[in-house]
Structures are given as structure tokens and as C-alpha cells.
Coordinates of C-alpha atoms in Angstrom, one line a residue:
M1 CA -84.9 -19.5 -76.4
W2 CA -84.7 -22.2 -79.1
R3 CA -86.8 -24.9 -79.6
D4 CA -85.0 -27.6 -77.0
E5 CA -85.2 -24.8 -74.3
S6 CA -88.9 -24.3 -75.3
V7 CA -89.7 -28.2 -74.7
T8 CA -88.1 -27.6 -71.1
W9 CA -90.2 -24.4 -70.5
Q10 CA -93.7 -26.2 -71.7
V11 CA -93.1 -29.5 -70.0
A12 CA -91.9 -28.0 -66.8
H13 CA -95.2 -25.9 -66.5
R14 CA -97.6 -28.9 -66.7
S15 CA -98.8 -30.3 -63.6
P16 CA -96.7 -33.3 -62.0
G17 CA -99.2 -35.9 -62.9
A18 CA -99.3 -34.6 -66.7
I19 CA -95.3 -34.6 -66.8
L20 CA -95.5 -38.4 -65.3
D21 CA -98.1 -39.4 -68.2
L22 CA -95.6 -37.7 -70.6
L23 CA -92.7 -39.5 -69.6
G24 CA -94.5 -42.8 -69.9
R25 CA -94.6 -42.1 -73.7
V26 CA -91.9 -39.8 -74.7
D27 CA -88.9 -38.1 -73.2
A28 CA -88.2 -40.3 -70.3
V29 CA -84.5 -39.6 -70.4
H30 CA -85.1 -35.8 -69.3
G31 CA -87.7 -36.9 -66.5
L32 CA -85.9 -35.9 -63.6
Y33 CA -84.7 -32.8 -65.1
Y34 CA -88.6 -31.8 -66.2
V35 CA -89.6 -32.6 -62.3
L36 CA -86.7 -30.4 -61.2
M37 CA -87.6 -27.4 -63.5
H38 CA -91.5 -28.0 -62.3
G39 CA -90.2 -27.1 -58.8
V40 CA -88.0 -24.2 -59.8
F41 CA -91.0 -22.8 -61.8
H42 CA -93.4 -23.6 -58.9
A43 CA -91.3 -21.4 -56.6
W44 CA -90.4 -18.6 -59.1
D45 CA -91.9 -18.3 -62.4
G46 CA -89.0 -16.0 -63.6
G47 CA -89.0 -16.8 -67.3
L48 CA -85.6 -17.3 -69.1
W49 CA -83.8 -16.2 -65.8
A50 CA -85.7 -19.2 -63.8
L51 CA -85.1 -21.5 -67.3
R52 CA -81.2 -20.8 -67.2
L53 CA -80.4 -20.1 -63.5
P54 CA -80.0 -24.0 -62.7
S55 CA -77.5 -24.6 -65.6
V56 CA -75.5 -21.4 -64.5
A57 CA -75.5 -22.5 -60.9
A58 CA -74.5 -26.3 -62.1
T59 CA -71.7 -25.0 -64.2
A60 CA -70.1 -23.0 -61.4
L61 CA -70.4 -26.2 -59.1
A62 CA -68.8 -28.4 -62.1
A63 CA -65.8 -25.8 -62.3
A64 CA -65.8 -25.9 -58.5
G65 CA -65.5 -29.7 -58.5
V66 CA -62.9 -29.8 -61.2
A67 CA -60.8 -27.6 -59.1
A68 CA -61.4 -30.0 -56.2
V69 CA -60.1 -32.8 -58.1
A70 CA -57.1 -31.0 -59.1
H71 CA -56.5 -29.6 -55.7
R72 CA -56.6 -33.2 -54.3
L73 CA -54.4 -34.7 -57.1
V74 CA -51.8 -31.9 -57.5
G75 CA -52.3 -28.8 -55.7
E76 CA -53.8 -25.2 -55.2
R77 CA -52.3 -23.7 -58.0
A78 CA -53.3 -26.5 -60.4
A79 CA -56.8 -26.4 -58.9
L80 CA -57.3 -22.6 -59.5
V81 CA -56.1 -23.1 -63.1
A82 CA -58.1 -26.2 -63.8
G83 CA -61.3 -24.8 -62.6
C84 CA -60.8 -21.6 -64.7
V85 CA -60.0 -23.6 -67.7
Y86 CA -63.2 -25.6 -67.4
A87 CA -65.3 -22.8 -67.0
V88 CA -64.2 -20.6 -70.2
L89 CA -64.3 -23.8 -72.6
P90 CA -66.8 -22.8 -75.5
P91 CA -68.9 -26.0 -75.2
V92 CA -69.0 -25.6 -71.3
Q93 CA -70.3 -21.7 -71.8
M94 CA -72.8 -22.7 -74.3
Y95 CA -74.7 -25.0 -71.9
A96 CA -74.1 -23.1 -68.9
Q97 CA -76.5 -20.7 -70.6
E98 CA -79.2 -23.2 -71.9
G99 CA -82.3 -24.6 -70.2
R100 CA -81.5 -28.4 -70.5
S101 CA -80.0 -30.8 -68.0
Y102 CA -76.4 -31.0 -69.7
A103 CA -74.6 -28.4 -67.3
L104 CA -76.5 -30.3 -64.1
V105 CA -75.1 -33.7 -65.3
A106 CA -71.6 -32.4 -65.8
A107 CA -71.8 -31.2 -62.3
A108 CA -72.9 -34.5 -61.0
V109 CA -70.0 -36.7 -62.8
V110 CA -67.3 -34.1 -61.9
W111 CA -68.3 -34.1 -58.1
A112 CA -68.9 -38.0 -58.3
T113 CA -65.2 -38.2 -59.6
Y114 CA -63.9 -36.2 -56.7
L115 CA -66.1 -38.3 -54.1
M116 CA -64.5 -41.5 -55.8
L117 CA -61.2 -40.0 -55.0
R118 CA -62.0 -39.5 -51.4
E119 CA -63.7 -43.1 -51.3
R120 CA -66.9 -41.8 -50.1
W121 CA -68.6 -44.6 -51.7
V122 CA -72.3 -43.8 -50.5
A123 CA -72.1 -40.2 -51.6
Y124 CA -70.3 -41.3 -54.9
T125 CA -73.3 -43.6 -55.4
L126 CA -76.2 -41.0 -54.9
V127 CA -74.5 -38.1 -56.8
L128 CA -73.7 -40.2 -59.7
L129 CA -76.9 -41.9 -59.6
A130 CA -78.3 -38.5 -59.8
G131 CA -76.4 -37.5 -62.8
C132 CA -77.5 -40.7 -64.8
W133 CA -81.1 -40.3 -63.9
L134 CA -80.6 -36.8 -65.1
H135 CA -79.4 -38.2 -68.4
E136 CA -78.4 -41.8 -68.6
F137 CA -75.4 -41.3 -70.7
A138 CA -73.7 -40.4 -67.6
A139 CA -73.5 -43.9 -66.9
L140 CA -70.5 -43.9 -69.4
A141 CA -68.5 -42.3 -66.8
L142 CA -68.2 -45.5 -65.2
L143 CA -66.0 -46.8 -67.8
A144 CA -63.6 -43.8 -67.0
H145 CA -63.9 -44.5 -63.4
A146 CA -63.3 -48.1 -63.8
F147 CA -59.6 -47.3 -64.8
T148 CA -59.1 -45.0 -61.4
A149 CA -60.9 -47.5 -58.7
R150 CA -61.5 -50.6 -60.4
H151 CA -59.4 -52.4 -57.7
A152 CA -61.6 -50.9 -55.1
R153 CA -64.1 -53.0 -53.6
G154 CA -66.4 -50.2 -52.6
W155 CA -66.3 -48.7 -56.0
R156 CA -67.3 -52.2 -57.6
W157 CA -70.5 -52.4 -55.4
S158 CA -71.3 -48.5 -55.9
A159 CA -70.9 -49.1 -59.6
A160 CA -73.2 -52.2 -59.5
T161 CA -75.6 -50.1 -57.5
V162 CA -76.0 -47.5 -59.8
V163 CA -76.3 -49.8 -62.9
A164 CA -79.0 -51.6 -61.2
L165 CA -81.1 -48.7 -60.0
L166 CA -80.6 -47.1 -63.4
L167 CA -82.3 -50.2 -65.3
P168 CA -85.8 -48.9 -64.8
L169 CA -84.9 -45.7 -66.6
A170 CA -83.0 -47.6 -69.3
A171 CA -85.8 -50.0 -70.0
V172 CA -88.2 -47.0 -70.5
S173 CA -86.0 -44.9 -72.5
V174 CA -84.9 -48.0 -74.9
R175 CA -88.7 -48.3 -76.0
Q176 CA -88.7 -44.5 -76.8
A177 CA -85.4 -44.5 -78.4
H178 CA -86.8 -44.4 -82.0
Q179 CA -88.7 -41.3 -81.6
Q180 CA -86.3 -39.8 -79.1
L181 CA -83.3 -40.1 -81.3
G182 CA -84.7 -40.9 -84.7
W183 CA -83.5 -37.6 -86.0
L184 CA -80.0 -38.3 -85.2
G185 CA -77.5 -39.5 -88.1
R186 CA -74.2 -41.4 -87.6
P187 CA -71.1 -39.0 -86.5
S188 CA -69.7 -37.0 -88.9
W189 CA -66.1 -36.4 -90.2
Q190 CA -66.4 -33.2 -88.2
D191 CA -67.3 -35.5 -84.9
W192 CA -64.3 -37.7 -85.3
A193 CA -61.9 -34.9 -86.2
A194 CA -62.9 -32.8 -82.9
Y195 CA -62.7 -36.0 -81.2
A196 CA -59.2 -36.6 -82.7
V197 CA -58.1 -33.0 -82.0
V198 CA -59.2 -33.0 -78.3
G199 CA -57.8 -36.4 -77.7
G200 CA -54.5 -35.8 -79.4
A201 CA -54.1 -32.5 -77.3
C202 CA -55.0 -34.4 -74.1
L203 CA -52.4 -37.2 -75.0
L204 CA -49.5 -34.3 -75.2
L205 CA -50.8 -32.8 -72.1
A206 CA -50.6 -36.0 -70.3
R207 CA -46.9 -36.4 -70.9
G208 CA -45.2 -35.2 -67.8
A209 CA -48.3 -34.7 -65.8
P210 CA -48.9 -36.4 -62.6
R211 CA -49.6 -40.1 -63.1
D212 CA -52.4 -40.1 -60.4
L213 CA -54.2 -37.1 -62.4
V214 CA -53.6 -39.0 -65.9
R215 CA -55.5 -41.9 -64.7
V216 CA -58.4 -39.8 -63.7
A217 CA -58.5 -37.2 -66.9
L218 CA -57.5 -39.1 -69.7
P219 CA -60.1 -41.9 -69.4
L220 CA -62.9 -39.2 -68.8
V221 CA -62.1 -37.4 -72.0
L222 CA -61.3 -40.4 -74.4
L223 CA -63.7 -43.3 -73.0
P224 CA -67.4 -41.9 -72.7
P225 CA -67.3 -39.9 -76.1
G226 CA -65.3 -42.4 -78.0
L227 CA -67.4 -45.5 -77.2
L228 CA -70.7 -43.5 -77.7
M229 CA -69.2 -42.8 -81.3
A230 CA -68.4 -46.0 -81.8
V231 CA -72.0 -47.4 -80.9
S232 CA -73.4 -44.7 -83.2
L233 CA -71.8 -46.4 -86.0
L234 CA -74.7 -49.0 -85.6
N235 CA -77.3 -46.9 -83.6
P236 CA -76.8 -43.5 -83.9
W237 CA -76.9 -42.0 -80.6
Y238 CA -74.2 -39.7 -80.4
V239 CA -74.5 -35.9 -79.6
D240 CA -71.5 -34.1 -78.1
R241 CA -73.5 -32.4 -75.4
Y242 CA -74.5 -36.0 -74.3
V243 CA -71.0 -36.3 -72.9
L244 CA -70.2 -32.8 -71.9
Y245 CA -68.7 -34.2 -68.6
A246 CA -65.8 -35.4 -70.7
L247 CA -64.4 -31.9 -71.0
A248 CA -63.3 -32.0 -67.3
G249 CA -60.5 -34.2 -68.4
P250 CA -58.7 -31.6 -70.8
A251 CA -59.3 -28.9 -68.0
L252 CA -57.7 -31.2 -65.4
L253 CA -54.4 -31.9 -67.6
A254 CA -54.2 -28.1 -69.0
G255 CA -54.6 -26.9 -65.2
A256 CA -51.9 -29.3 -64.0
R257 CA -49.3 -28.6 -67.0
L258 CA -50.0 -24.6 -66.7
A259 CA -49.4 -25.0 -63.0
A260 CA -46.0 -26.6 -63.4
A261 CA -44.8 -24.5 -66.1
R262 CA -41.7 -22.9 -66.1
G263 CA -41.1 -19.6 -68.1
W264 CA -43.6 -17.2 -69.8
W265 CA -44.4 -19.1 -73.3
P266 CA -47.0 -21.5 -72.0
W267 CA -48.8 -18.6 -70.1
V268 CA -48.7 -16.8 -73.6
L269 CA -49.9 -19.6 -75.4
A270 CA -53.0 -19.9 -73.0
G271 CA -53.5 -16.1 -73.4
A272 CA -53.4 -16.3 -77.0
L273 CA -56.2 -19.1 -76.8
L274 CA -58.5 -16.6 -74.8
V275 CA -58.9 -14.6 -77.8
P276 CA -60.8 -17.1 -80.0
F277 CA -62.5 -18.5 -77.0
G278 CA -63.7 -14.8 -76.2
I279 CA -64.9 -14.4 -79.6
W280 CA -66.8 -17.7 -79.6
S281 CA -68.2 -16.8 -76.3
A282 CA -69.7 -13.7 -77.4
W283 CA -71.3 -15.3 -80.5
L284 CA -72.7 -17.9 -78.2
R285 CA -74.7 -15.3 -76.6
T286 CA -76.6 -14.2 -80.0
P287 CA -79.4 -15.9 -81.7
E288 CA -77.2 -17.1 -84.2
S289 CA -75.8 -19.7 -82.0
R290 CA -78.9 -21.9 -82.1
K291 CA -81.0 -23.6 -84.8
D292 CA -83.8 -21.3 -84.1
D293 CA -85.3 -18.5 -81.8
V294 CA -88.8 -19.5 -80.7
L295 CA -89.4 -16.1 -79.1
A296 CA -88.5 -14.2 -82.3
V297 CA -90.9 -16.5 -84.1
A298 CA -93.7 -15.8 -81.7
A299 CA -93.2 -12.3 -81.9
A300 CA -93.4 -12.2 -85.4
V301 CA -96.6 -14.2 -85.7
R302 CA -98.1 -11.8 -83.0
E303 CA -97.2 -8.8 -85.3
R304 CA -98.9 -10.4 -88.4
A305 CA -102.0 -12.3 -86.7
R306 CA -105.5 -11.2 -86.9
P307 CA -108.7 -12.4 -84.9
G308 CA -109.7 -15.7 -86.7
D309 CA -106.6 -16.5 -88.2
A310 CA -105.6 -20.1 -88.7
V311 CA -101.9 -21.5 -88.1
V312 CA -100.5 -24.4 -89.6
F313 CA -97.3 -25.8 -88.5
M314 CA -95.1 -27.6 -91.7
P315 CA -93.9 -30.0 -90.1
S316 CA -96.0 -30.4 -87.1
R317 CA -93.1 -30.7 -84.6
R318 CA -92.9 -27.2 -85.2
R319 CA -95.6 -26.3 -83.1
E320 CA -93.0 -25.9 -80.4
W321 CA -92.3 -22.5 -81.7
L322 CA -95.6 -21.1 -80.3
L323 CA -96.1 -23.6 -77.2
S324 CA -93.7 -21.6 -75.1
S325 CA -95.9 -18.4 -75.8
P326 CA -99.4 -19.3 -75.2
E327 CA -100.7 -15.8 -75.1
V328 CA -100.0 -15.8 -79.1
Y329 CA -100.9 -19.4 -79.6
E330 CA -104.4 -19.4 -77.9
G331 CA -105.5 -16.6 -80.1
L332 CA -105.1 -18.4 -83.2
R333 CA -107.1 -21.3 -84.6
D334 CA -105.1 -24.5 -85.0
P335 CA -107.0 -26.4 -87.9
A336 CA -104.5 -29.4 -87.9
L337 CA -104.9 -30.1 -84.1
A338 CA -106.5 -33.1 -82.8
A339 CA -105.5 -32.9 -79.2
G340 CA -102.9 -30.6 -77.6
P341 CA -99.8 -31.6 -76.0
T342 CA -101.1 -32.3 -72.5
A343 CA -104.2 -33.8 -73.5
S344 CA -102.4 -36.2 -75.6
D345 CA -99.4 -37.0 -73.4
S346 CA -97.1 -35.8 -76.0
L347 CA -94.5 -33.2 -76.7
Q348 CA -96.2 -31.1 -79.8
G349 CA -99.8 -32.6 -79.6
T350 CA -101.6 -34.8 -82.1
E351 CA -102.7 -34.1 -85.4
L352 CA -106.2 -34.9 -87.3
P353 CA -106.4 -37.0 -90.5
P354 CA -105.3 -35.6 -94.0
E355 CA -109.0 -35.2 -95.0
R356 CA -109.9 -33.1 -91.9
I357 CA -106.9 -31.0 -92.4
R358 CA -107.5 -30.3 -95.6
A359 CA -111.2 -29.2 -94.8
G360 CA -110.1 -27.1 -91.7
L361 CA -107.7 -25.2 -94.1
L362 CA -110.3 -24.6 -96.6
A363 CA -112.6 -23.1 -94.3
S364 CA -110.0 -20.4 -93.3
P365 CA -110.1 -16.9 -94.3
R366 CA -106.3 -16.5 -93.7
V367 CA -103.6 -19.1 -92.9
I368 CA -100.3 -18.3 -91.3
A369 CA -98.0 -21.1 -92.0
L370 CA -94.9 -21.7 -89.8
L371 CA -92.0 -23.4 -91.9
D372 CA -88.5 -24.6 -91.7
P373 CA -86.1 -22.9 -93.8
A374 CA -86.0 -23.4 -97.5
D375 CA -82.8 -25.6 -97.5
Q376 CA -84.4 -28.1 -95.1
P377 CA -86.1 -31.4 -96.5
L378 CA -89.8 -31.9 -96.6
D379 CA -91.4 -34.5 -94.5
P380 CA -93.0 -37.1 -96.8
Y381 CA -95.9 -38.0 -94.2
P382 CA -99.7 -37.8 -95.5
R383 CA -100.6 -35.0 -93.2
E384 CA -97.8 -32.9 -94.3
A385 CA -98.3 -33.5 -98.0
A386 CA -102.3 -32.5 -97.4
K387 CA -101.1 -29.3 -96.0
R388 CA -98.8 -28.4 -98.9
E389 CA -101.0 -29.3 -101.3
V390 CA -104.1 -27.5 -100.2
L391 CA -101.9 -24.2 -99.6
A392 CA -100.4 -24.5 -103.1
S393 CA -103.7 -25.1 -105.1
R394 CA -106.2 -23.0 -103.2
F395 CA -104.4 -20.1 -101.7
D396 CA -102.0 -17.2 -102.7
L397 CA -99.0 -16.8 -100.8
C398 CA -98.7 -13.0 -100.1
S399 CA -95.6 -12.7 -97.9
V400 CA -92.8 -14.8 -96.3
T401 CA -90.7 -13.5 -93.6
E402 CA -87.6 -15.2 -92.3
V403 CA -86.7 -15.4 -88.5
R404 CA -83.9 -17.1 -87.1
G405 CA -84.5 -21.0 -88.2
A406 CA -88.1 -20.2 -89.4
R407 CA -90.3 -19.0 -92.1
I408 CA -93.5 -17.4 -91.3
A409 CA -95.8 -17.3 -94.5
L410 CA -99.0 -15.8 -94.9
Y411 CA -101.6 -17.2 -97.2
T412 CA -105.0 -15.9 -98.4
P413 CA -107.7 -17.8 -100.7
R414 CA -107.0 -16.8 -104.4
G415 CA -107.2 -13.0 -105.0
D416 CA -107.5 -11.9 -101.5
C417 CA -103.7 -11.1 -100.9
P418 CA -103.6 -7.6 -99.2
P419 CA -102.0 -4.8 -101.1
P420 CA -98.3 -4.4 -100.2
R421 CA -97.5 -2.0 -97.7
R422 CA -96.1 1.3 -99.1
S423 CA -93.5 4.0 -97.5
P424 CA -94.4 7.6 -97.1
A425 CA -94.5 9.3 -100.6
G426 CA -91.3 10.0 -102.3
R427 CA -89.5 7.4 -100.4
G428 CA -90.1 4.3 -102.8
P429 CA -91.8 1.1 -102.0

């Protein structure tokens, strides 16, 4: 479990009233997803299985939706291939096994696309609106759908309804945008390169593909990510997972071209691509594929903690590392904490003023500090500076343990470091 999944876990375990109180201050964009996950955990508190099963099911549903679109526009053979192509794409596999909303959003957009082709406008409106309320950037799919259905009067009414009913969420999330997306930078050259490679490949696949399919698939892969990246040059809002549903476009085009292929070489090429995809897929199922591993951090703290130990998070947002392991966190003293996440209607709680943090640390016989990796920048805020100053000037650093995406440091007052552990005699230190 990494930190974003930990947010899902701890928010979904709050009461419905506490979730609503939180959404009024932060994370409204994920509000419907948190409510859904609260229902999942209420029905079955199955740990990581319960956390991730909705994403697994949603990815299967999205793959079926891609197949349904291809079946309607091309035929059965293209449907089978397109659905399989979508399922094996590495980004799709990544978010299929993650307890966040992106797989559910992709399923909603794909099935809304199918309903658009069937001109089932009420169902289209409801499904796309659900996707937008799961994550409002699903609304960018309307730009792609406009190229296919802009002359249909029913689509215009549906699009207007979706936009109108999304406005309340947009109004709240815009007020929260600074704290919600403040960590983002502008798209990197790698983002632009990936967009160019995928877009160029889709333009090549579109040559000779059925025209109706191209009108559906090409706008879907080009417009939502392209527009979000362009907007992010001014307001950094782009992350590839926000438009995961765009990958339905290349899956549709690849499925149609492979289904129509004559000879053996297209299938050999597709089979060759499965080798790096398989390696990538295996890597995605390791802790190294995520920024951190909150369960590993909690296990390392559990191993080192003693009754009465203080725990300090540097920076404070890393409190998330222990919030999904309450049996570990509740056994420690948090001298910087003013109010916990639920009491403060926040994700990681609120902290005391610097002088009170300093006094709390000085009264601690041992401090377990949870820090970012050494190559990460230090937060300049007064509270964080106070933590660093006290530990550096009044404590000895006794040990540092690196866990995926984190460091766990043990501090004691000057001269109180425990002696280093020794191996059995004759085996060295």
C-alpha cells in the first residue's frame, strides 16, 4: 500500500458525517469515491483485498466496454482483440491494482462512449455524470465525444446536463485546487514525449481503420490529455492517471488493425510487445513501482518502537505513513499533533505551533522520526524547521533505516544512544 491508497483506506473508514466534513475542506474531487469505498468497507473490511477489488472489477468492466465499442463499430474479432489490448496496457494494469478512483472513472467513460453510439442518452448522461463525480476531469471526455455525436440533439442536451450537474463539485474543488494540486509541476518533457509517441502511433493505426472507429478513438486519445497538458502550462493540473480513460483509444485502433491484418507479421509484432509489457506488469506488482510502502514503514516502526516513544513526521504530511496502521500509531506519542485527522476535518491532522513542538520533543526520552528520502527537498515552514533544529541540537542520531520511499531515524538525548547490536561471537559486527 502506498500513500495515496493509505488516504483512501483511512478516509473510507471514517463515519459518513466525518467524510462530508472533510470534503468541505479538502479532497472533494474524490468525494464520491470515498463514499463508495466507505460502503465497501462497511460491507466487508477485507484490508487490501477490499481496498483494491473495486479497481480490479472496474478494469474488467472497462475492458468489456472497449470490446463492446469495437463490436458495434467493427465486429466480433476486433472486439476480442481490442478488449485484450486494453487489459494488458501497463498503465491500465497499474491502476487496476490500486485503491483509487481512476479505474472506475475509465470504466464509466468507456461505457458512456458505448451508450453514446447506441444513442441511449439518459443512460449516457447518468454513466458519464457518475464518472465525472468520481473525478471531474472525466468531463474532458465530452470534448472527444463532441467529434462523434455533435450533430445529435440528444447528445447536446446530455452534455449540457452533465456540465450543469457537475458545476457544484467544480465550484468546491476550484476553491481547494491550491492545496489539492499544489504539489504538481508543469508537464515534463517526458510527459510530452509520451503523448507524442502514443499520439503518433494512433495516427499510424488510424490509417486504413474504419472511419467510424477513428472518429471515436482518435479524439479520445488526443483531446483529453492534450488539453489538460496545455492548460497545465499555466495551471499545473496534469497527471497521466487523471485521463487514464484515453487509453481506450489506442486499444480500439490496435484491435481493429490486428483483426483486419493479413499475414503473420502484425501478430509477431504484437507478440513481441507482450515481452516488455509482461516485464513491466511484473514490476508493477512490486513495492518498487510506487513512491513508498506505508505498510513496510509501519512494520519498521513497530519493530523499533518502545512504550513512551515519541514519533515525529518530517514533513507532517507523512503522518499518512502510520494512519492506515492505527495499532502502531496509537501506541506512540505524537508531540507535534494538535488535532487528529478526523477531529480537524483534514487528511493528516493539524500541528502545534513551533514552540510547543520544540517543548514536546525536548520532553521525549526517545524520538522516532519518519523522514523523506535524503534526496528530497526540505520543507521551509517554521514547524518543520523547529523539528529539525531540536533534533540536530539536542539529540543524537542513533540509527537510520531506509524503507521504500522513507527513512526511519532513531534519536535519543545526548549520550543515550543504545550500543550497536552485535552478531554472535566470531561472526563480526
